[in-house]
PDB file of C-alpha atoms in Angstrom:
ATOM      1  CA  MET Z 187       0.044   0.114  -0.129  1.00 61.00           C
ATOM      2  CA  LEU Z 188       1.262   3.567  -0.895  1.00 66.00           C
ATOM      3  CA  MET Z 189       0.478   6.672   0.895  1.00 72.00           C
ATOM      4  CA  THR Z 190       0.616   9.987  -0.991  1.00 69.00           C
ATOM      5  CA  PRO Z 191      -0.667  13.417  -0.378  1.00 74.00           C
ATOM      6  CA  VAL Z 192      -4.192  14.228  -1.656  1.00 72.00           C
ATOM      7  CA  ARG Z 193      -4.140  15.723  -5.237  1.00 75.00           C
ATOM      8  CA  GLU Z 194      -5.898  18.876  -3.867  1.00 78.00           C
ATOM      9  CA  VAL Z 195      -2.717  19.893  -2.352  1.00 79.00           C
ATOM     10  CA  ALA Z 196      -1.415  21.180  -5.741  1.00 81.00           C
ATOM     11  CA  GLN Z 197      -4.446  23.538  -5.694  1.00 82.00           C
ATOM     12  CA  LEU Z 198      -3.236  25.217  -2.563  1.00 84.00           C
ATOM     13  CA  ARG Z 199      -0.015  26.384  -4.051  1.00 84.00           C
ATOM     14  CA  GLU Z 200       0.260  30.078  -4.183  1.00 86.00           C
ATOM     15  CA  THR Z 201       3.934  30.849  -5.026  1.00 87.00           C
ATOM     16  CA  CYS Z 202       6.839  28.880  -6.233  1.00 88.00           C
ATOM     17  CA  LEU Z 203       9.541  29.990  -3.693  1.00 88.00           C
ATOM     18  CA  LEU Z 204      12.421  27.900  -4.958  1.00 84.00           C
ATOM     19  CA  ASP Z 205      13.339  26.014  -8.122  1.00 86.00           C
ATOM     20  CA  THR Z 206      16.701  24.883  -8.296  1.00 84.00           C
ATOM     21  CA  THR Z 207      19.318  21.984  -8.776  1.00 77.00           C
ATOM     22  CA  GLY Z 208      21.952  20.551  -6.460  1.00 67.00           C
ATOM     23  CA  THR Z 209      22.802  21.144  -2.834  1.00 64.00           C
ATOM     24  CA  ASN Z 210      20.626  23.899  -1.197  1.00 72.00           C
ATOM     25  CA  ASN Z 211      19.816  25.899   1.686  1.00 76.00           C
ATOM     26  CA  PHE Z 212      16.341  27.909   1.896  1.00 79.00           C
ATOM     27  CA  GLN Z 213      14.945  29.962   4.468  1.00 80.00           C
ATOM     28  CA  ALA Z 214      11.204  29.477   4.437  1.00 75.00           C
ATOM     29  CA  PRO Z 215       9.510  32.891   4.918  1.00 69.00           C
ATOM     30  CA  THR Z 216       6.105  31.398   5.457  1.00 68.00           C
ATOM     31  CA  LYS Z 217       4.339  29.074   7.682  1.00 76.00           C
ATOM     32  CA  SER Z 218       2.988  26.240   5.153  1.00 87.00           C
ATOM     33  CA  ILE Z 219       5.025  25.088   2.465  1.00 89.00           C
ATOM     34  CA  GLU Z 220       5.319  22.138   0.305  1.00 91.00           C
ATOM     35  CA  TYR Z 221       8.766  20.644  -0.730  1.00 92.00           C
ATOM     36  CA  LEU Z 222       9.265  18.540  -3.750  1.00 92.00           C
ATOM     37  CA  GLY Z 223      12.773  16.932  -4.164  1.00 91.00           C
ATOM     38  CA  ASN Z 224      13.894  14.469  -7.038  1.00 91.00           C
ATOM     39  CA  PHE Z 225      17.155  12.886  -6.807  1.00 88.00           C
ATOM     40  CA  ALA Z 226      19.400  10.489  -8.618  1.00 78.00           C
ATOM     41  CA  SER Z 227      19.011   7.059  -7.112  1.00 70.00           C
ATOM     42  CA  GLN Z 228      22.734   6.201  -6.884  1.00 76.00           C
ATOM     43  CA  GLN Z 229      23.597   8.754  -4.254  1.00 84.00           C
ATOM     44  CA  ASN Z 230      23.003   9.572  -0.587  1.00 89.00           C
ATOM     45  CA  VAL Z 231      20.606  12.401   0.118  1.00 90.00           C
ATOM     46  CA  GLY Z 232      19.848  14.457   3.188  1.00 92.00           C
ATOM     47  CA  LEU Z 233      17.044  16.692   4.220  1.00 93.00           C
ATOM     48  CA  LYS Z 234      16.908  18.836   7.412  1.00 93.00           C
ATOM     49  CA  VAL Z 235      14.268  21.057   8.835  1.00 92.00           C
ATOM     50  CA  ILE Z 236      15.834  23.595  11.223  1.00 90.00           C
ATOM     51  CA  ASP Z 237      14.324  26.256  13.225  1.00 86.00           C
ATOM     52  CA  VAL Z 238      15.955  29.864  13.648  1.00 81.00           C
ATOM     53  CA  SER Z 239      17.998  28.851  16.823  1.00 84.00           C
ATOM     54  CA  ASN Z 240      19.874  26.263  14.592  1.00 87.00           C
ATOM     55  CA  GLN Z 241      17.891  23.260  16.240  1.00 88.00           C
ATOM     56  CA  VAL Z 242      17.569  20.545  13.736  1.00 90.00           C
ATOM     57  CA  LEU Z 243      13.937  19.458  14.066  1.00 92.00           C
ATOM     58  CA  ILE Z 244      13.899  16.893  11.425  1.00 94.00           C
ATOM     59  CA  ASP Z 245      16.838  14.966   9.723  1.00 96.00           C
ATOM     60  CA  LEU Z 246      15.900  12.722   7.008  1.00 96.00           C
ATOM     61  CA  GLN Z 247      18.848  10.581   5.283  1.00 95.00           C
ATOM     62  CA  TYR Z 248      18.500   8.374   2.263  1.00 93.00           C
ATOM     63  CA  ASP Z 249      21.319   5.770   2.204  1.00 93.00           C
ATOM     64  CA  ALA Z 250      21.549   4.520  -1.361  1.00 89.00           C
ATOM     65  CA  GLN Z 251      23.848   1.551  -0.785  1.00 91.00           C
ATOM     66  CA  ALA Z 252      21.308   0.122   2.062  1.00 93.00           C
ATOM     67  CA  LYS Z 253      18.379   1.594   0.259  1.00 92.00           C
ATOM     68  CA  THR Z 254      16.962   2.701   3.520  1.00 95.00           C
ATOM     69  CA  VAL Z 255      15.502   6.125   4.542  1.00 96.00           C
ATOM     70  CA  ALA Z 256      16.208   7.139   8.209  1.00 97.00           C
ATOM     71  CA  LEU Z 257      14.141  10.019  10.003  1.00 96.00           C
ATOM     72  CA  GLN Z 258      15.664  11.310  13.198  1.00 95.00           C
ATOM     73  CA  LYS Z 259      13.616  13.755  15.117  1.00 92.00           C
ATOM     74  CA  TYR Z 260      15.207  16.286  17.561  1.00 87.00           C
ATOM     75  CA  ASN Z 261      14.183  14.691  20.713  1.00 82.00           C
ATOM     76  CA  ASP Z 262      14.050  11.095  19.989  1.00 83.00           C
ATOM     77  CA  ASP Z 263      16.852   8.595  20.646  1.00 83.00           C
ATOM     78  CA  GLN Z 264      16.153   6.127  17.832  1.00 92.00           C
ATOM     79  CA  PRO Z 265      15.656   7.084  14.190  1.00 94.00           C
ATOM     80  CA  ARG Z 266      12.682   5.570  12.257  1.00 95.00           C
ATOM     81  CA  ILE Z 267      13.937   3.595   9.439  1.00 96.00           C
ATOM     82  CA  ALA Z 268      12.167   2.490   6.279  1.00 95.00           C
ATOM     83  CA  THR Z 269      13.456   0.270   3.357  1.00 94.00           C
ATOM     84  CA  VAL Z 270      12.623   1.565  -0.151  1.00 92.00           C
ATOM     85  CA  GLU Z 271      13.289  -0.020  -3.569  1.00 87.00           C
ATOM     86  CA  VAL Z 272      14.747   2.913  -5.749  1.00 84.00           C
ATOM     87  CA  THR Z 273      15.367   2.201  -9.467  1.00 80.00           C
ATOM     88  CA  ASN Z 274      15.929   5.409 -11.410  1.00 82.00           C
ATOM     89  CA  GLN Z 275      15.083   8.286  -9.095  1.00 84.00           C
ATOM     90  CA  PHE Z 276      14.472   8.969  -5.544  1.00 87.00           C
ATOM     91  CA  ASP Z 277      11.880  11.512  -4.335  1.00 91.00           C
ATOM     92  CA  ILE Z 278      10.679  13.233  -1.341  1.00 93.00           C
ATOM     93  CA  HIS Z 279       7.461  15.155  -1.036  1.00 94.00           C
ATOM     94  CA  CYS Z 280       6.945  16.994   2.205  1.00 94.00           C
ATOM     95  CA  LEU Z 281       4.226  19.267   3.600  1.00 92.00           C
ATOM     96  CA  ILE Z 282       5.465  21.165   6.493  1.00 90.00           C
ATOM     97  CA  ASP Z 283       3.792  23.874   8.832  1.00 86.00           C
ATOM     98  CA  THR Z 284       4.419  25.198  12.351  1.00 78.00           C
ATOM     99  CA  SER Z 285       3.314  22.162  13.957  1.00 85.00           C
ATOM    100  CA  SER Z 286       3.690  19.089  11.753  1.00 89.00           C
ATOM    101  CA  ILE Z 287       5.691  17.760   8.901  1.00 93.00           C
ATOM    102  CA  GLU Z 288       4.320  14.882   6.531  1.00 94.00           C
ATOM    103  CA  ILE Z 289       6.958  13.038   4.452  1.00 95.00           C
ATOM    104  CA  PHE Z 290       6.151  10.876   1.392  1.00 94.00           C
ATOM    105  CA  VAL Z 291       9.134   9.064   0.198  1.00 93.00           C
ATOM    106  CA  ASN Z 292       9.404   7.584  -3.428  1.00 91.00           C
ATOM    107  CA  ASN Z 293       5.767   8.126  -4.217  1.00 87.00           C
ATOM    108  CA  GLY Z 294       4.429   6.833  -0.919  1.00 90.00           C
ATOM    109  CA  GLU Z 295       6.707   3.811  -0.643  1.00 91.00           C
ATOM    110  CA  ALA Z 296       7.488   5.158   2.835  1.00 93.00           C
ATOM    111  CA  CYS Z 297       5.616   7.609   4.833  1.00 94.00           C
ATOM    112  CA  PHE Z 298       6.563   9.689   7.982  1.00 96.00           C
ATOM    113  CA  SER Z 299       4.390  12.044   9.961  1.00 93.00           C
ATOM    114  CA  GLU Z 300       5.872  14.138  12.974  1.00 93.00           C
ATOM    115  CA  ARG Z 301       4.814  16.806  15.320  1.00 91.00           C
ATOM    116  CA  ILE Z 302       7.364  19.695  15.361  1.00 87.00           C
ATOM    117  CA  TYR Z 303       7.045  22.871  17.111  1.00 80.00           C
ATOM    118  CA  SER Z 304       8.633  26.182  15.631  1.00 76.00           C
ATOM    119  CA  GLU Z 305       7.104  29.448  16.425  1.00 70.00           C
ATOM    120  CA  ASN Z 306       9.465  31.169  13.848  1.00 74.00           C
ATOM    121  CA  ASP Z 307      10.388  30.454  10.302  1.00 79.00           C
ATOM    122  CA  ILE Z 308      12.359  27.318   9.449  1.00 85.00           C
ATOM    123  CA  ARG Z 309      15.221  26.647   7.295  1.00 87.00           C
ATOM    124  CA  ILE Z 310      15.316  23.677   5.039  1.00 89.00           C
ATOM    125  CA  GLU Z 311      18.756  22.111   3.851  1.00 88.00           C
ATOM    126  CA  THR Z 312      18.917  19.589   1.115  1.00 87.00           C
ATOM    127  CA  ASP Z 313      22.470  17.784   0.617  1.00 84.00           C
ATOM    128  CA  SER Z 314      22.843  16.071  -2.802  1.00 76.00           C
ATOM    129  CA  VAL Z 315      25.661  16.110  -5.112  1.00 67.00           C
ATOM    130  CA  SER Z 316      24.082  15.827  -8.660  1.00 75.00           C
ATOM    131  CA  GLU Z 317      23.178  18.920 -10.783  1.00 77.00           C
ATOM    132  CA  LYS Z 318      20.410  16.823 -12.069  1.00 80.00           C
ATOM    133  CA  ASP Z 319      18.676  16.819  -8.763  1.00 86.00           C
ATOM    134  CA  THR Z 320      15.718  19.323  -8.596  1.00 87.00           C
ATOM    135  CA  VAL Z 321      14.106  20.910  -5.504  1.00 90.00           C
ATOM    136  CA  ARG Z 322      10.765  23.084  -5.764  1.00 90.00           C
ATOM    137  CA  ILE Z 323       9.477  24.467  -2.665  1.00 91.00           C
ATOM    138  CA  TYR Z 324       5.748  26.110  -2.833  1.00 92.00           C
ATOM    139  CA  GLN Z 325       4.059  28.384  -0.280  1.00 90.00           C
ATOM    140  CA  LEU Z 326       0.645  26.876   0.516  1.00 90.00           C
ATOM    141  CA  GLY Z 327      -2.329  28.830   1.370  1.00 86.00           C
ATOM    142  CA  GLY Z 328      -5.777  27.990   2.953  1.00 70.00           C
ATOM    143  CA  MET Z 329      -4.695  24.802   4.496  1.00 50.00           C
ATOM    144  CA  MET Z 330      -2.726  25.068   7.688  1.00 43.00           C
TER     145      MET Z 330
END
């Protein structure tokens, strides 16, 4: 069974805040965003959600060799780990607001849902090495 965001999320997109390739660091100026990342399957990928005090709220790591995704939350001792079957491409789809993050990996092959608490803006860091990798971030309205 696969879990994916409802199609209506695309209708909530107000502004494309970022459309880039490779490693990036993005300060989100809004409280509700959608993150779409597409990456080459032969490499490791990292995604961090960080608050303004530099506290890492969420650290998501894809290990290409082990074919696993590990999610580490800032106040948890043990990461949550899922195995994913990646062939040509690895993707991450996130919905983030001030109190939660929904992460859909590889078109719903793995799904994580976490409560986060950030009273201020957040920063998103993506660690990838290929210029073919793409990241898009949208501001969402009317949802969260």
